[in-house]
């Protein structure tokens, strides 16, 4: 497996209770690239990133993240920033913004140790990067959707990751804030050379920023440069990803039959 | 302060502070993790542990401890592995272990057993050894919570990201369940297996009505837990009512006052986080 791949999957299948969630995925995401992972609801996008992060174990196949098996990442974990789906968190939790951001350092600080002043300063700097410093003492329940999302991104950035994985970061945002967020993530990619993996349905907007798109529908329907994926010759390929341009819901489920179209 | 002349009241006061304090602290994590029902399941199951001890002639608190830890780990394993919804699993454990306790105690026809004492507690009937045992369990539980304060916080707010950062999320979750078991057993003689789950959940829920800061929630819960326990004990001394009931009802009154004055009227128990 190549050393320069941030994430590499070889023949990876993942199952939940015997139900296939991902089937025979082989893909290599180079370090320093900006990838969009698209696909309809239930197509395995989150499963893909959770497998890469070691939260799920594949049923078969090999996964390498930053060159290692996810379970053995060890200190390399500090180079990964993960922004999970917003809806799975409870924002009525009694925490202030700065507490949430500092939580990103807990893995690095280690068991039994306490936060020091320098950890707090780093948390403030991460808030600067998302332009949220003035909200440091704000209750997380008192933030707007876009602000909450930025706090979660600051939590991921506080360790200075080289790989940033965002799962549906714009789900709770209106169109304008979503575009602002993409602009801003793109700057992390261009200025800091961060590898970015962005899971989204929002393919229309995202294709302006990403180097590559992987279209998932349990298996890898297509991947490559946005222009090639989105205007591929294969009608089925077109349908598999193109249908998602019109949003999600019932429509993409019609494209399940296209699941093998992308295999070379 | 005439009550302090009596040794049993001195013991009861120490016990009230220990039990009220530890229940309130563990309660913050129970409430924020949506584990209230699991807490109730573990506490009721302790009754079977008491029954085993009585039948074998061993100190019931020790057998209750082993049994409660076993049940806590089983509930953890069932909710992790099984396709059974975990509230269903707890519902089954809950009743089965109570029945087992009743059965075991029923087998001892030749002896008088203070069943009510184990069900509802009697803080006025503690021996010095009981208080020492509580002190040791409280020190262990409190020490572990203090040492792993930030890890339990990360587990409660976002277990998935905690796991990506390399925190031993699974072990922490099981440890939390074991600490709930320890807390329950520590409280068995004073408030009983039926009432202890209220003393775990209520002060933390009251604190959550009044603050949105985690540290403050912890401190407020601790204060409410200790204050309710001591006040309930004194109430039972002066008005002559059962102590466990006095303590739990005082905590409940505190909760409703907190709820009534709460700026947000948050629900007493949040939805499960996972």
XYZ file of C-alpha atoms in Angstrom:
538
model
C 0.000 0.000 0.000
C 1.342 3.385 -0.882
C 2.756 5.515 1.916
C 1.284 8.683 0.493
C -2.318 7.508 0.864
C -4.175 9.136 3.747
C -6.797 6.414 3.526
C -6.628 3.193 1.573
C -9.341 0.538 1.257
C -8.707 -2.802 -0.441
C -11.708 -5.010 -1.054
C -13.416 -3.772 2.094
C -16.871 -5.018 3.074
C -18.689 -3.949 6.222
C -21.824 -5.545 7.623
C -24.280 -4.635 10.334
C -25.798 -7.804 11.741
C -25.143 -9.671 8.478
C -26.687 -6.868 6.406
C -24.134 -5.488 3.990
C -23.440 -1.768 4.456
C -20.376 -1.569 2.217
C -19.352 -4.119 -0.379
C -15.935 -4.669 -1.844
C -14.683 -1.084 -1.678
C -11.232 -0.391 -3.080
C -10.114 3.206 -3.110
C -7.025 5.206 -2.266
C -7.288 8.763 -1.020
C -3.942 10.538 -1.393
C -2.511 12.735 1.342
C -3.148 16.412 0.775
C -6.224 15.912 -1.370
C -9.778 17.160 -0.910
C -12.341 14.407 -1.442
C -16.086 14.537 -1.448
C -17.937 11.327 -0.531
C -21.432 11.406 -1.954
C -24.351 9.012 -2.195
C -27.983 8.705 -1.176
C -29.162 8.136 2.409
C -28.175 4.709 3.631
C -25.537 4.313 0.923
C -22.728 3.720 3.426
C -21.054 7.147 3.439
C -20.876 7.338 7.227
C -19.985 3.662 7.387
C -17.068 4.412 5.081
C -15.599 7.116 7.324
C -16.343 5.188 10.517
C -14.463 2.220 9.096
C -11.538 4.450 8.186
C -11.543 5.801 11.750
C -11.629 2.343 13.319
C -15.104 2.829 14.807
C -16.305 -0.108 12.719
C -14.373 -3.232 11.845
C -14.602 -4.543 8.306
C -15.999 -7.979 7.664
C -13.394 -8.501 4.983
C -10.666 -6.510 3.256
C -7.843 -4.231 4.392
C -8.062 -0.693 5.669
C -5.093 1.622 6.169
C -5.471 5.067 7.660
C -2.313 7.207 7.649
C -0.536 3.987 6.679
C -1.749 1.948 9.664
C -4.564 -0.415 10.510
C -7.100 1.890 12.268
C -7.011 -0.123 15.515
C -3.234 0.470 15.761
C -3.183 4.192 15.027
C -1.788 4.971 18.475
C -0.284 8.441 18.617
C -1.253 9.052 14.987
C -4.790 9.587 16.286
C -3.729 13.089 17.210
C -3.280 13.793 13.483
C -6.912 13.057 12.736
C -9.753 15.503 13.201
C -13.252 14.042 13.039
C -16.456 16.055 12.862
C -19.333 13.605 13.348
C -22.894 14.150 12.218
C -24.304 17.034 14.109
C -27.665 15.400 14.846
C -26.144 12.646 16.954
C -25.073 15.069 19.690
C -27.197 16.501 22.476
C -26.655 20.251 22.567
C -28.693 20.657 25.757
C -25.652 19.156 27.488
C -24.317 21.493 30.209
C -21.144 22.602 28.444
C -19.635 25.846 27.272
C -18.027 26.298 23.879
C -14.488 26.308 25.271
C -15.132 23.019 27.142
C -16.254 21.287 23.968
C -13.238 22.494 21.998
C -10.816 21.502 24.761
C -12.350 18.027 24.690
C -10.542 17.520 21.391
C -7.314 17.395 23.423
C -8.416 14.715 25.891
C -6.803 11.910 23.907
C -3.503 13.738 23.862
C -3.627 14.776 27.529
C -4.074 11.169 28.592
C -5.959 9.446 31.378
C -6.093 10.928 34.890
C -4.446 14.231 33.876
C -6.137 17.600 34.010
C -6.366 20.410 31.503
C -3.669 23.040 31.891
C -3.587 26.674 30.881
C -1.675 25.848 27.694
C -4.406 23.382 26.667
C -6.950 26.159 27.114
C -4.870 28.533 25.023
C -4.797 25.987 22.234
C -8.561 25.672 22.469
C -8.846 29.467 22.139
C -6.585 29.391 19.087
C -8.757 26.701 17.500
C -11.757 28.959 18.135
C -9.892 31.776 16.403
C -9.543 29.589 13.339
C -13.309 29.228 13.089
C -13.911 32.866 14.116
C -15.708 31.846 17.286
C -13.448 33.166 20.066
C -16.001 35.661 21.318
C -18.384 32.746 21.919
C -15.909 30.819 24.115
C -17.975 31.173 27.287
C -21.317 30.745 25.570
C -23.494 27.788 26.409
C -23.586 25.345 23.480
C -27.382 25.209 23.658
C -27.471 28.963 22.986
C -25.703 28.715 19.608
C -27.174 28.639 16.113
C -26.751 25.568 13.908
C -23.872 27.103 11.983
C -22.102 28.153 15.180
C -22.488 24.685 16.692
C -21.005 23.187 13.566
C -18.043 25.523 13.764
C -17.496 24.580 17.416
C -17.345 20.904 16.422
C -14.857 21.773 13.691
C -12.758 23.735 16.204
C -12.774 20.642 18.441
C -11.408 18.627 15.515
C -8.806 21.300 14.664
C -7.474 21.778 18.173
C -4.949 18.938 17.744
C -3.705 20.405 14.440
C -4.698 17.400 12.366
C -3.275 16.518 8.975
C -6.465 14.639 8.073
C -9.873 16.230 8.625
C -13.018 14.126 8.159
C -16.392 15.881 8.144
C -19.624 13.862 8.078
C -22.498 15.926 6.621
C -21.255 19.206 8.082
C -23.879 21.280 6.319
C -26.926 19.210 7.268
C -28.118 21.802 9.789
C -27.130 24.876 7.779
C -28.958 27.123 5.362
C -27.569 27.519 1.867
C -25.499 30.645 2.585
C -23.856 29.256 5.746
C -23.142 25.988 3.941
C -21.256 27.792 1.214
C -19.362 29.810 3.807
C -18.344 26.574 5.503
C -17.105 25.022 2.261
C -15.065 28.131 1.481
C -13.568 27.986 4.843
C -12.773 24.246 4.799
C -11.246 24.756 1.381
C -8.887 27.321 2.870
C -7.681 24.723 5.414
C -6.951 22.485 2.459
C -5.189 25.085 0.318
C -3.285 27.006 2.974
C -2.445 24.255 5.451
C -2.290 21.352 3.019
C -4.744 19.374 5.136
C -6.268 16.220 3.661
C -10.014 16.790 3.719
C -12.719 14.146 3.428
C -16.167 15.619 3.228
C -19.274 13.437 3.364
C -22.261 15.196 1.873
C -25.352 15.006 -0.289
C -24.673 18.505 -1.445
C -22.847 17.492 -4.582
C -23.723 20.548 -6.652
C -21.833 22.902 -4.379
C -19.112 20.546 -3.336
C -17.937 19.781 -6.853
C -16.566 23.333 -7.057
C -14.084 22.632 -4.279
C -13.073 18.994 -4.229
C -10.302 17.347 -6.239
C -12.127 14.052 -6.336
C -15.505 12.574 -5.704
C -16.320 9.064 -4.572
C -19.890 8.075 -5.212
C -21.081 5.343 -2.877
C -24.144 3.224 -3.016
C -23.042 0.337 -0.811
C -20.347 -0.307 -3.363
C -18.235 2.337 -5.029
C -20.321 3.468 -7.993
C -17.697 5.818 -9.351
C -14.759 7.884 -8.272
C -12.450 10.391 -9.857
C -12.401 14.055 -10.717
C -15.779 15.724 -10.237
C -16.074 16.536 -13.953
C -15.452 12.918 -14.953
C -17.676 11.390 -12.317
C -20.541 13.766 -12.914
C -20.419 13.578 -16.706
C -19.337 9.979 -17.115
C -20.255 8.144 -20.293
C -21.957 5.351 -18.482
C -25.605 6.157 -18.215
C -25.838 4.154 -15.040
C -22.919 6.009 -13.567
C -24.550 9.267 -14.468
C -27.749 8.163 -12.889
C -26.072 6.826 -9.766
C -24.513 10.150 -8.861
C -26.448 12.568 -11.018
C -29.747 11.696 -9.374
C -28.362 13.032 -6.156
C -28.078 16.470 -7.682
C -31.795 16.713 -7.183
C -31.613 15.981 -3.496
C -32.276 12.960 -1.433
C -35.311 11.059 -0.304
C -37.025 8.498 -2.421
C -35.399 9.268 -5.743
C -31.906 7.893 -5.100
C -33.276 4.537 -4.009
C -34.144 3.929 -7.628
C -30.456 3.846 -8.417
C -29.559 0.847 -6.292
C -29.333 -1.212 -9.452
C -26.432 0.960 -10.554
C -24.294 -0.244 -7.673
C -21.898 -2.299 -9.748
C -21.605 0.121 -12.615
C -18.445 1.804 -11.363
C -16.276 -1.280 -11.069
C -13.426 -1.405 -13.443
C -29.010 19.231 68.461
C -30.057 16.686 71.082
C -30.067 13.940 68.464
C -26.261 14.003 68.273
C -26.047 12.401 71.711
C -27.142 9.117 70.194
C -24.511 6.962 68.542
C -26.988 5.691 65.971
C -27.778 9.267 64.935
C -24.092 10.113 64.583
C -23.673 7.099 62.321
C -26.803 7.979 60.406
C -25.541 11.505 59.778
C -22.179 10.303 58.462
C -23.954 7.761 56.288
C -26.414 10.373 54.981
C -23.533 12.582 53.835
C -21.714 9.638 52.193
C -24.746 8.179 50.469
C -26.269 11.505 49.460
C -22.937 12.738 48.117
C -21.893 9.693 46.103
C -25.377 9.080 44.693
C -25.575 12.707 43.569
C -22.182 12.649 41.862
C -22.711 9.397 39.975
C -26.228 10.649 39.261
C -24.900 13.457 37.067
C -23.419 10.900 34.679
C -26.491 8.677 34.952
C -28.811 11.539 34.002
C -26.609 12.914 31.220
C -26.066 9.454 29.721
C -29.759 8.576 29.857
C -28.985 5.640 32.180
C -31.765 6.289 34.719
C -33.615 3.096 33.927
C -30.422 1.052 33.889
C -29.646 2.504 37.331
C -33.046 1.367 38.561
C -32.437 -2.080 37.059
C -29.081 -2.477 38.780
C -30.462 -1.329 42.127
C -33.429 -3.683 42.099
C -31.234 -6.600 41.106
C -29.180 -6.008 44.231
C -32.060 -7.502 46.195
C -31.237 -10.958 44.844
C -27.637 -10.422 45.975
C -28.925 -9.603 49.462
C -31.022 -12.781 49.411
C -28.017 -14.924 48.475
C -25.981 -13.467 51.346
C -28.748 -14.026 53.879
C -29.250 -17.596 52.726
C -25.533 -18.388 52.851
C -25.052 -16.575 56.128
C -22.519 -14.194 54.561
C -22.631 -10.394 55.004
C -25.399 -9.477 52.517
C -23.636 -6.275 51.432
C -20.723 -8.329 50.081
C -22.866 -10.755 48.103
C -24.974 -7.815 46.944
C -21.801 -6.131 45.708
C -20.716 -9.168 43.682
C -24.189 -9.654 42.311
C -24.746 -5.987 41.408
C -21.413 -5.770 39.587
C -22.271 -8.939 37.691
C -25.666 -7.538 36.709
C -24.135 -4.186 35.696
C -21.673 -5.955 33.399
C -24.435 -8.169 31.995
C -26.641 -5.179 31.231
C -23.662 -3.561 29.511
C -23.004 -6.693 27.446
C -26.649 -7.171 26.546
C -27.102 -3.576 25.418
C -23.906 -3.848 23.375
C -24.376 -7.202 21.701
C -27.979 -8.171 21.669
C -30.643 -7.151 19.258
C -32.929 -6.839 22.254
C -33.605 -3.191 23.074
C -31.735 -2.507 26.265
C -34.791 -1.218 28.101
C -36.425 -4.564 27.403
C -33.361 -6.360 28.750
C -33.370 -4.206 31.884
C -37.108 -4.766 32.311
C -36.525 -8.517 32.351
C -33.523 -8.380 34.735
C -35.369 -6.012 37.022
C -38.318 -8.277 37.774
C -36.440 -11.586 37.601
C -33.816 -10.579 40.139
C -36.432 -9.141 42.514
C -38.329 -12.438 42.254
C -35.117 -14.341 42.929
C -34.517 -12.237 46.028
C -38.029 -12.874 47.320
C -37.660 -16.586 46.606
C -34.325 -16.866 48.441
C -35.613 -14.984 51.449
C -38.778 -17.090 51.387
C -36.639 -20.220 51.727
C -35.492 -19.060 55.143
C -38.669 -19.905 57.022
C -36.927 -20.460 60.315
C -35.427 -16.980 60.527
C -36.756 -13.463 60.741
C -35.369 -11.263 57.962
C -35.883 -7.517 57.837
C -37.036 -7.497 54.227
C -38.438 -3.999 54.481
C -35.063 -2.767 55.704
C -33.347 -3.943 52.526
C -36.131 -2.728 50.267
C -36.562 0.719 51.762
C -33.535 1.143 53.995
C -33.150 2.002 57.642
C -30.441 4.535 58.182
C -31.113 4.584 61.924
C -30.145 0.927 62.373
C -26.566 0.949 61.082
C -23.653 -0.678 62.872
C -20.194 0.887 62.976
C -19.052 -1.764 60.493
C -21.809 -0.729 58.079
C -20.595 2.862 58.140
C -16.974 1.830 57.641
C -17.942 -0.316 54.683
C -19.852 2.603 53.165
C -16.883 4.856 53.745
C -14.543 2.512 51.884
C -16.944 2.116 48.942
C -17.582 5.853 48.816
C -13.842 6.550 48.786
C -13.279 4.098 45.920
C -16.204 5.386 43.859
C -15.483 9.053 44.530
C -11.771 8.585 43.841
C -12.364 6.925 40.485
C -14.855 9.600 39.409
C -12.470 12.354 40.416
C -9.561 10.699 38.576
C -11.544 10.067 35.388
C -13.707 13.194 35.515
C -12.816 14.403 32.025
C -12.943 10.939 30.458
C -16.464 10.321 31.771
C -17.453 13.756 30.509
C -16.145 12.988 27.005
C -17.863 9.590 27.074
C -21.149 11.223 28.033
C -21.097 14.018 25.479
C -19.645 12.281 22.436
C -18.526 8.672 22.841
C -17.709 8.332 19.160
C -15.225 11.183 19.008
C -13.805 10.091 22.364
C -13.147 6.718 20.774
C -11.489 8.267 17.711
C -9.200 10.202 20.072
C -8.143 6.889 21.572
C -10.008 7.011 24.895
C -10.971 3.495 26.070
C -14.666 4.226 25.585
C -15.910 0.679 26.040
C -14.012 0.175 29.266
C -15.145 3.549 30.556
C -18.771 2.658 29.829
C -18.470 -0.613 31.731
C -16.619 1.131 34.544
C -19.454 3.648 34.818
C -21.953 0.784 35.134
C -19.795 -0.843 37.828
C -19.610 2.475 39.700
C -23.406 2.681 39.582
C -23.486 -0.823 41.081
C -21.036 0.195 43.834
C -23.098 3.287 44.606
C -26.271 1.228 44.855
C -24.727 -1.328 47.193
C -23.217 1.386 49.344
C -26.726 2.776 49.815
C -28.605 -0.496 50.356
C -28.780 -0.438 54.139
C -29.607 3.230 54.430
C -32.136 3.894 51.659
C -32.807 0.402 50.287
C -32.781 -1.091 46.797
C -36.112 0.420 45.794
C -35.414 3.995 46.814
C -31.746 4.346 45.900
C -32.359 4.927 42.205
C -34.401 8.004 43.124
C -31.539 9.341 45.207
C -29.207 8.843 42.218
C -31.380 10.538 39.609
C -33.277 13.249 41.493
C -30.519 15.567 42.800
C -28.739 15.516 39.412
C -31.993 16.219 37.595
C -32.685 19.109 39.990
C -29.188 20.517 39.399
C -29.695 20.303 35.651
C -32.746 22.530 35.963
C -30.616 25.288 37.404
C -27.347 25.398 35.511
C -25.872 24.844 32.094
C -22.305 24.480 33.348
C -21.077 20.934 33.933
C -18.921 21.698 36.972
C -21.671 23.727 38.572
C -24.142 20.941 37.836
C -21.834 18.503 39.626
C -21.442 20.763 42.669
C -25.144 21.624 42.853
C -26.101 17.968 42.569
C -23.643 17.121 45.356
C -25.136 19.864 47.525
C -28.735 18.778 46.822
C -27.887 15.121 47.465
C -26.215 15.738 50.824
C -28.736 18.358 51.917
C -31.723 16.140 51.035
C -30.222 13.162 52.845
C -29.443 15.080 56.021
C -32.749 16.963 55.940
C -34.673 13.744 55.309
C -32.882 12.073 58.198
C -33.715 14.923 60.575
C -37.282 14.902 59.322
C -37.560 11.223 60.160
C -36.107 11.901 63.627
C -38.433 14.742 64.512
C -41.612 13.626 62.756
C -40.992 9.893 63.179
C -41.354 8.739 59.580
C -39.288 6.058 57.777
C -35.869 7.567 56.994
C -35.489 6.290 53.404
C -38.835 7.749 52.451
C -38.010 11.010 54.229
C -34.752 11.349 52.281
C -36.190 10.527 48.863
C -39.252 12.732 49.330
C -37.071 15.645 50.428
C -34.968 15.197 47.275
C -38.158 15.117 45.227
C -39.388 18.369 46.762
C -35.995 19.926 45.926
C -36.398 18.729 42.348
C -39.852 20.274 41.960
C -38.714 23.565 43.446
C -35.740 23.594 41.048
C -38.026 22.716 38.173
C -40.485 25.471 39.083
C -37.807 28.155 39.221
C -35.782 26.787 36.312
C -35.181 29.316 33.571
C -35.412 26.620 30.958
C -37.691 23.921 32.326
C -35.456 21.227 30.966
C -36.862 17.724 31.086
C -35.694 15.656 34.061
C -33.990 13.122 31.860
C -32.477 13.756 28.433
C -32.841 11.345 25.552
C -30.170 8.680 25.321
C -27.052 10.001 23.682
C -26.178 6.951 21.740
